[in-house]
Short mmCIF file of C-alpha atoms and ligand atoms in Angstrom, two decimals:
data_model
loop_
_atom_site.label_atom_id
_atom_site.label_comp_id
_atom_site.label_asym_id
_atom_site.label_seq_id
_atom_site.Cartn_x
_atom_site.Cartn_y
_atom_site.Cartn_z
CA MET R 1 -39.33 2.29 -85.62
CA LYS R 2 -42.24 3.89 -83.81
CA ALA R 3 -43.15 3.03 -80.24
CA ALA R 4 -45.72 4.23 -77.72
CA VAL R 5 -44.03 4.98 -74.39
CA LEU R 6 -45.18 6.20 -71.01
CA THR R 7 -43.44 9.48 -70.18
CA GLY R 8 -45.32 10.28 -66.97
CA ILE R 9 -48.58 9.61 -65.16
CA LYS R 10 -51.30 9.50 -67.84
CA GLN R 11 -48.81 10.55 -70.48
CA ILE R 12 -48.09 8.55 -73.61
CA GLU R 13 -45.87 9.72 -76.45
CA ILE R 14 -45.11 8.20 -79.83
CA ILE R 15 -41.35 8.26 -80.32
CA ASP R 16 -38.71 6.74 -82.57
CA VAL R 17 -36.67 3.94 -81.02
CA PRO R 18 -33.90 1.72 -82.44
CA GLU R 19 -34.93 -1.33 -84.45
CA PRO R 20 -34.69 -4.55 -82.40
CA VAL R 21 -32.21 -7.15 -83.65
CA LEU R 22 -31.87 -10.91 -83.22
CA VAL R 23 -29.45 -11.67 -80.40
CA SER R 24 -29.61 -15.42 -79.91
CA GLY R 25 -30.01 -18.15 -82.54
CA SER R 26 -33.36 -19.04 -81.01
CA ASP R 27 -34.73 -15.50 -81.41
CA VAL R 28 -37.48 -14.45 -83.78
CA LEU R 29 -38.09 -10.95 -85.12
CA LEU R 30 -41.80 -10.22 -85.18
CA LYS R 31 -43.90 -7.54 -86.77
CA VAL R 32 -46.33 -6.55 -84.00
CA ASP R 33 -49.87 -6.68 -85.40
CA MET R 34 -52.43 -6.26 -82.62
CA VAL R 35 -51.84 -5.26 -79.00
CA GLY R 36 -54.54 -5.56 -76.34
CA VAL R 37 -54.75 -2.90 -73.63
CA CYS R 38 -54.75 -4.80 -70.34
CA GLY R 39 -56.00 -3.66 -66.94
CA SER R 40 -52.44 -4.01 -65.64
CA ASP R 41 -51.16 -1.68 -68.40
CA VAL R 42 -53.77 0.83 -67.25
CA HIS R 43 -52.53 0.56 -63.66
CA TYR R 44 -49.07 1.58 -64.88
CA TYR R 45 -50.63 4.36 -66.96
CA THR R 46 -52.66 5.88 -64.13
CA GLN R 47 -50.47 5.05 -61.09
CA GLY R 48 -47.01 4.51 -62.56
CA ARG R 49 -46.76 1.33 -60.52
CA ILE R 50 -48.26 -1.99 -59.46
CA GLY R 51 -47.34 -2.89 -55.91
CA THR R 52 -43.58 -2.51 -55.57
CA GLN R 53 -42.92 -2.43 -59.31
CA SER R 54 -42.75 1.18 -60.44
CA ILE R 55 -41.84 2.78 -63.72
CA THR R 56 -38.73 4.75 -64.56
CA TYR R 57 -39.72 7.00 -67.48
CA PRO R 58 -39.71 6.76 -70.40
CA TYR R 59 -41.00 3.20 -70.46
CA ARG R 60 -42.83 1.03 -72.98
CA ILE R 61 -45.63 -1.20 -71.72
CA GLY R 62 -47.91 -3.76 -73.43
CA HIS R 63 -47.82 -7.55 -73.27
CA GLU R 64 -50.91 -8.94 -75.04
CA PHE R 65 -50.15 -9.26 -78.71
CA SER R 66 -50.19 -11.16 -81.95
CA GLY R 67 -47.53 -10.80 -84.60
CA THR R 68 -46.09 -12.01 -87.88
CA VAL R 69 -42.64 -13.58 -88.18
CA LEU R 70 -40.20 -11.41 -90.19
CA GLU R 71 -36.88 -13.10 -89.52
CA THR R 72 -35.66 -16.16 -87.63
CA GLY R 73 -32.40 -16.99 -85.83
CA ALA R 74 -30.15 -19.85 -87.00
CA ARG R 75 -31.50 -22.34 -84.46
CA VAL R 76 -35.20 -21.57 -84.99
CA SER R 77 -36.81 -24.70 -86.38
CA LEU R 78 -40.57 -24.42 -85.98
CA LEU R 79 -41.23 -20.92 -87.33
CA LYS R 80 -40.63 -19.26 -90.68
CA PRO R 81 -41.15 -15.76 -92.07
CA GLY R 82 -44.84 -15.07 -92.68
CA ASP R 83 -46.11 -17.25 -89.82
CA ARG R 84 -48.73 -15.54 -87.67
CA VAL R 85 -48.29 -16.12 -83.97
CA ALA R 86 -49.84 -15.53 -80.57
CA VAL R 87 -47.19 -14.65 -78.02
CA ASP R 88 -46.58 -15.73 -74.45
CA PRO R 89 -45.12 -12.55 -72.90
CA ALA R 90 -43.35 -14.41 -70.08
CA LEU R 91 -39.70 -15.42 -70.37
CA SER R 92 -38.78 -17.86 -67.62
CA CYS R 93 -35.22 -18.97 -66.82
CA GLY R 94 -35.79 -22.72 -67.06
CA GLU R 95 -33.27 -23.37 -64.29
CA CYS R 96 -34.63 -22.18 -60.94
CA ASP R 97 -36.52 -24.32 -58.43
CA GLN R 98 -39.84 -22.94 -59.68
CA CYS R 99 -39.11 -23.67 -63.33
CA LEU R 100 -37.84 -27.14 -62.48
CA ALA R 101 -41.05 -27.76 -60.54
CA GLY R 102 -43.10 -26.78 -63.61
CA ARG R 103 -44.09 -23.44 -62.10
CA GLU R 104 -42.63 -21.19 -64.80
CA ASN R 105 -45.19 -18.49 -63.98
CA THR R 106 -43.51 -17.94 -60.60
CA CYS R 107 -39.96 -18.27 -62.00
CA ARG R 108 -37.47 -16.51 -59.71
CA LYS R 109 -35.93 -14.71 -62.69
CA ILE R 110 -39.04 -14.20 -64.76
CA ARG R 111 -38.91 -11.43 -67.34
CA PHE R 112 -42.31 -10.30 -68.54
CA LEU R 113 -43.01 -7.91 -71.39
CA GLY R 114 -44.01 -4.45 -70.26
CA CYS R 115 -43.19 -5.15 -66.62
CA PRO R 116 -40.90 -2.48 -65.12
CA GLY R 117 -37.43 -3.77 -64.31
CA GLU R 118 -37.97 -6.80 -66.58
CA LEU R 119 -38.54 -6.16 -70.30
CA GLU R 120 -39.86 -3.32 -72.45
CA GLY R 121 -43.37 -3.96 -73.75
CA CYS R 122 -44.80 -4.60 -77.20
CA LEU R 123 -46.40 -1.24 -78.04
CA CYS R 124 -44.07 -0.80 -80.98
CA GLU R 125 -43.77 -1.86 -84.59
CA ARG R 126 -41.34 -4.75 -84.22
CA ILE R 127 -40.04 -6.88 -81.36
CA VAL R 128 -37.67 -9.80 -80.80
CA MET R 129 -38.94 -12.81 -78.83
CA PRO R 130 -37.58 -16.31 -78.21
CA GLU R 131 -39.10 -18.88 -80.53
CA SER R 132 -40.43 -20.75 -77.49
CA CYS R 133 -42.79 -17.84 -76.70
CA CYS R 134 -44.35 -17.75 -80.17
CA VAL R 135 -47.19 -20.12 -81.00
CA PRO R 136 -48.57 -20.22 -84.58
CA ILE R 137 -52.27 -19.49 -84.93
CA PRO R 138 -54.53 -21.18 -87.53
CA ALA R 139 -55.04 -19.44 -90.88
CA ASP R 140 -58.67 -18.62 -90.12
CA MET R 141 -57.90 -17.02 -86.76
CA THR R 142 -57.80 -13.23 -86.77
CA LEU R 143 -54.88 -11.25 -85.36
CA GLY R 144 -57.34 -9.72 -82.88
CA GLU R 145 -58.20 -13.18 -81.64
CA GLY R 146 -54.46 -13.90 -81.50
CA ALA R 147 -53.99 -10.93 -79.18
CA LEU R 148 -56.82 -12.20 -76.95
CA VAL R 149 -54.98 -15.47 -76.39
CA GLU R 150 -52.97 -14.09 -73.45
CA PRO R 151 -55.89 -12.86 -71.31
CA LEU R 152 -57.92 -15.93 -72.30
CA SER R 153 -55.04 -18.16 -71.19
CA VAL R 154 -55.16 -16.52 -67.74
CA GLY R 155 -58.88 -17.28 -67.38
CA MET R 156 -58.47 -20.83 -68.66
CA TYR R 157 -55.56 -21.51 -66.32
CA ALA R 158 -57.64 -20.37 -63.34
CA VAL R 159 -60.60 -22.52 -64.38
CA GLU R 160 -58.86 -25.63 -65.68
CA ARG R 161 -55.77 -25.88 -63.50
CA LEU R 162 -56.49 -24.11 -60.23
CA SER R 163 -60.23 -24.13 -59.56
CA GLY R 164 -60.83 -27.88 -59.43
CA ILE R 165 -64.45 -27.23 -60.43
CA GLU R 166 -66.54 -30.33 -60.96
CA PRO R 167 -69.84 -31.00 -62.76
CA GLY R 168 -72.81 -29.76 -60.79
CA GLN R 169 -70.84 -27.12 -58.90
CA THR R 170 -71.71 -23.43 -58.82
CA ALA R 171 -69.48 -20.42 -59.36
CA GLY R 172 -69.46 -16.66 -59.11
CA ILE R 173 -67.45 -14.21 -61.22
CA LEU R 174 -67.03 -10.78 -59.64
CA GLY R 175 -65.92 -8.38 -62.36
CA CYS R 176 -66.82 -8.96 -66.02
CA GLY R 177 -63.98 -7.20 -67.80
CA PRO R 178 -61.80 -9.18 -70.23
CA ILE R 179 -60.43 -11.41 -67.46
CA GLY R 180 -63.84 -12.12 -65.93
CA LEU R 181 -65.17 -12.99 -69.39
CA SER R 182 -62.06 -15.11 -70.03
CA VAL R 183 -63.00 -17.10 -66.92
CA LEU R 184 -66.66 -17.27 -67.91
CA LEU R 185 -66.19 -18.71 -71.40
CA PRO R 186 -64.18 -21.84 -70.48
CA LEU R 187 -66.28 -22.26 -67.35
CA VAL R 188 -69.67 -22.40 -69.08
CA ASN R 189 -68.11 -24.47 -71.86
CA LYS R 190 -67.47 -27.28 -69.36
CA SER R 191 -70.19 -29.89 -69.21
CA GLY R 192 -72.24 -29.89 -66.04
CA ILE R 193 -71.53 -26.27 -65.09
CA GLU R 194 -74.89 -24.57 -65.34
CA LYS R 195 -74.90 -22.03 -62.56
CA VAL R 196 -72.43 -19.20 -62.99
CA PHE R 197 -73.39 -15.90 -61.35
CA ALA R 198 -71.62 -12.78 -62.63
CA THR R 199 -71.49 -9.21 -61.38
CA ASP R 200 -70.02 -5.91 -62.52
CA ARG R 201 -70.51 -2.26 -61.62
CA ILE R 202 -70.97 -1.49 -65.32
CA ASP R 203 -74.30 -2.73 -66.63
CA CYS R 204 -73.20 -3.52 -70.16
CA ARG R 205 -70.39 -5.72 -68.79
CA HIS R 206 -72.52 -7.96 -66.60
CA GLN R 207 -75.16 -8.05 -69.34
CA LEU R 208 -72.47 -9.27 -71.73
CA ALA R 209 -71.71 -12.08 -69.27
CA GLY R 210 -75.44 -12.91 -69.27
CA ARG R 211 -75.44 -13.20 -73.05
CA HIS R 212 -72.42 -15.48 -72.94
CA GLY R 213 -73.54 -18.09 -70.46
CA ALA R 214 -73.92 -16.65 -66.96
CA CYS R 215 -77.24 -17.82 -65.44
CA TRP R 216 -77.75 -14.59 -63.48
CA THR R 217 -75.99 -11.23 -63.53
CA GLY R 218 -76.24 -8.07 -61.45
CA ASN R 219 -74.74 -4.70 -60.58
CA PRO R 220 -73.54 -4.43 -56.95
CA ASP R 221 -74.09 -0.65 -56.99
CA LYS R 222 -77.75 -1.13 -57.79
CA LYS R 223 -78.77 -4.19 -55.85
CA ASP R 224 -77.67 -6.35 -52.96
CA ILE R 225 -75.96 -8.98 -55.07
CA THR R 226 -74.99 -11.03 -52.02
CA ARG R 227 -78.62 -11.39 -51.02
CA SER R 228 -79.80 -12.06 -54.58
CA ILE R 229 -77.29 -14.85 -55.10
CA LEU R 230 -77.95 -16.45 -51.72
CA GLN R 231 -81.69 -16.35 -52.38
CA GLN R 232 -81.04 -18.49 -55.46
CA GLU R 233 -78.35 -20.65 -53.89
CA PRO R 234 -79.08 -20.74 -50.15
CA ASN R 235 -76.09 -22.99 -49.42
CA GLY R 236 -73.71 -20.59 -51.13
CA LEU R 237 -71.41 -21.05 -54.12
CA ASP R 238 -68.64 -23.61 -54.50
CA MET R 239 -66.20 -21.07 -55.85
CA VAL R 240 -65.79 -17.41 -56.66
CA PHE R 241 -63.42 -15.90 -59.21
CA GLU R 242 -62.54 -12.37 -58.11
CA CYS R 243 -61.66 -10.51 -61.32
CA CYS R 244 -61.80 -6.82 -60.45
CA GLY R 245 -59.31 -6.12 -57.65
CA GLN R 246 -61.86 -4.46 -55.36
CA GLN R 247 -62.10 -4.89 -51.61
CA GLU R 248 -65.91 -4.89 -51.83
CA ALA R 249 -65.79 -7.84 -54.21
CA LEU R 250 -63.56 -9.81 -51.84
CA ASP R 251 -66.04 -9.09 -49.03
CA GLN R 252 -68.93 -10.21 -51.24
CA ALA R 253 -67.01 -13.37 -52.15
CA VAL R 254 -66.60 -14.32 -48.49
CA GLU R 255 -70.36 -13.95 -47.99
CA ILE R 256 -71.55 -15.85 -51.06
CA LEU R 257 -69.14 -18.78 -50.74
CA LYS R 258 -70.35 -21.93 -49.01
CA PRO R 259 -68.27 -23.42 -46.18
CA GLY R 260 -65.32 -25.21 -47.72
CA GLY R 261 -65.62 -23.02 -50.82
CA LYS R 262 -62.76 -21.58 -52.81
CA LEU R 263 -61.89 -18.00 -53.65
CA LEU R 264 -59.60 -17.44 -56.62
CA ILE R 265 -58.09 -13.97 -56.71
CA ILE R 266 -57.19 -12.83 -60.21
CA GLY R 267 -57.91 -9.09 -59.98
CA ILE R 268 -55.13 -6.65 -59.10
CA PRO R 269 -56.10 -4.22 -56.34
CA GLU R 270 -54.66 -0.72 -56.42
CA GLU R 271 -53.99 -0.88 -52.68
CA LYS R 272 -50.95 -2.73 -51.39
CA ARG R 273 -53.08 -4.53 -48.80
CA ILE R 274 -56.51 -6.06 -48.82
CA SER R 275 -58.36 -7.49 -45.84
CA PHE R 276 -60.59 -10.39 -44.91
CA PRO R 277 -63.02 -10.84 -42.02
CA MET R 278 -60.95 -13.54 -40.33
CA ASP R 279 -63.87 -14.81 -38.30
CA ARG R 280 -65.90 -15.50 -41.44
CA ILE R 281 -63.20 -17.16 -43.52
CA ARG R 282 -62.04 -19.24 -40.55
CA LYS R 283 -65.47 -20.55 -39.67
CA LYS R 284 -66.23 -21.30 -43.30
CA GLU R 285 -62.78 -22.84 -43.79
CA LEU R 286 -62.46 -21.01 -47.09
CA CYS R 287 -59.59 -21.77 -49.42
CA ILE R 288 -57.98 -18.67 -50.91
CA GLN R 289 -56.00 -19.20 -54.09
CA ASN R 290 -54.06 -16.45 -55.82
CA VAL R 291 -53.63 -16.70 -59.56
CA ARG R 292 -50.33 -15.57 -61.06
CA ARG R 293 -51.05 -15.02 -64.75
CA GLN R 294 -50.95 -18.46 -66.41
CA ASN R 295 -48.79 -21.48 -66.97
CA GLU R 296 -48.86 -23.54 -70.19
CA PHE R 297 -52.28 -22.31 -71.28
CA VAL R 298 -51.34 -20.45 -74.47
CA LYS R 299 -51.92 -23.49 -76.67
CA PRO R 300 -55.17 -24.50 -74.94
CA ALA R 301 -56.40 -20.91 -75.41
CA ILE R 302 -55.57 -21.02 -79.12
CA ASN R 303 -57.37 -24.36 -79.41
CA PHE R 304 -60.37 -22.99 -77.53
CA ILE R 305 -60.76 -20.20 -80.09
CA ALA R 306 -59.99 -22.54 -83.01
CA ASP R 307 -62.79 -24.83 -81.77
CA GLY R 308 -65.24 -22.07 -82.66
CA ASN R 309 -65.75 -20.40 -79.29
CA ASP R 310 -66.53 -16.73 -79.86
CA VAL R 311 -64.15 -14.34 -78.13
CA ASN R 312 -64.30 -11.51 -80.68
CA PHE R 313 -67.18 -9.85 -78.86
CA MET R 314 -64.66 -8.73 -76.23
CA ILE R 315 -62.92 -6.45 -78.74
CA THR R 316 -65.05 -3.33 -78.57
CA HIS R 317 -62.58 -0.70 -79.83
CA THR R 318 -59.54 -0.58 -82.13
CA PHE R 319 -57.05 2.30 -82.41
CA PRO R 320 -53.92 2.95 -84.47
CA LEU R 321 -50.57 3.18 -82.63
CA GLU R 322 -50.68 6.99 -82.85
CA GLU R 323 -53.85 6.97 -80.74
CA THR R 324 -52.55 4.71 -77.96
CA GLY R 325 -53.12 7.52 -75.43
CA LYS R 326 -56.75 7.75 -76.50
CA ALA R 327 -57.16 4.00 -76.06
CA PHE R 328 -55.67 4.09 -72.57
CA ASN R 329 -57.90 7.00 -71.53
CA LEU R 330 -60.93 5.12 -72.76
CA VAL R 331 -60.04 1.94 -70.85
CA ALA R 332 -59.00 3.86 -67.72
CA GLY R 333 -62.33 5.72 -67.76
CA TYR R 334 -64.42 2.57 -68.48
CA ARG R 335 -66.24 4.71 -71.05
CA ASP R 336 -68.28 3.93 -74.12
CA GLY R 337 -68.96 0.29 -73.21
CA VAL R 338 -65.31 -0.61 -73.59
CA VAL R 339 -64.29 -4.18 -72.79
CA LYS R 340 -61.05 -4.81 -74.68
CA ALA R 341 -59.41 -2.01 -76.64
CA MET R 342 -56.86 -3.07 -79.24
CA ILE R 343 -54.02 -1.15 -80.82
CA LYS R 344 -53.69 -2.13 -84.49
CA ILE R 345 -50.17 -1.55 -85.70
CA ASP R 346 -49.88 -1.04 -89.46
CA ASN R 347 -46.51 -1.04 -91.03
ZN1 ZN M 1 -52.76 -8.71 -69.48
ZN1 ZN M 2 -36.97 -19.93 -63.44
#
């Protein structure tokens, strides 16, 4: 079968690889239909690494996808050939202290698709996954929407599980790429959340947030967003979702949060270290919460889309597998108004 693999920094080749086969009775063979290009994939593409995890070439990335069941193992009971599924790309061990505590997303032995040293990714025609990672999507849901389930689940997990946001509270979203928008949609969908401020260095991205529920949006390269937000909310915001991995955004977050506020860090910085003005966060008694992907939010994300919430607007570009390199260049360059690029795999 064909696969798109990284063969060097900013190098992607389409090569032939062996067909995957069912190993365990609980495995499912999937035809890969749509693969989303994630910011983390682009980090691997441009840097060859994220933090301490670096690539040994050739290597296949990709973890956001929808697929169709082709074959099922003997013990698979809930899926049958032809079922369309959204896929949770995380395989946890189920036995470590973290798994037993219900924290599968920080499993000690986690294996994540397209994560170097763990599992090969899904930028290929077919892949084998455990049944437990595959969740059927409704008949009227598109395969593109199915591939958006993973990033949406990350945003929903941050909002619903970790933020603790309550009616009447205010929030900021710094960075309006797919993750920022995946935070925005469930946030503004909650009753009593009227004031969500969103920023991005690309105008069309923060404008998109404005069209989808943010009460105010701005570009930090063009205006003093800290001042603008504090003029509107002199006490500061209850929480800020950092969704871009930029030091400047973390600095802005510290300024626009009210004392006792909460900063949720979802973005992945390219640097190994980031910094905080200790004096400011200490005096404000800020709570800093890191977000590690998601935990148990695949089904809620599917339901969110099935309930009629529009997420399709995030898909701005679609490429065939052969043009994966083109897709990655587009996303890496933030060109042409790209939000989410998808690879559509026909075969
Ligand atoms: Zn992702
Ligand atoms: Zn575990």
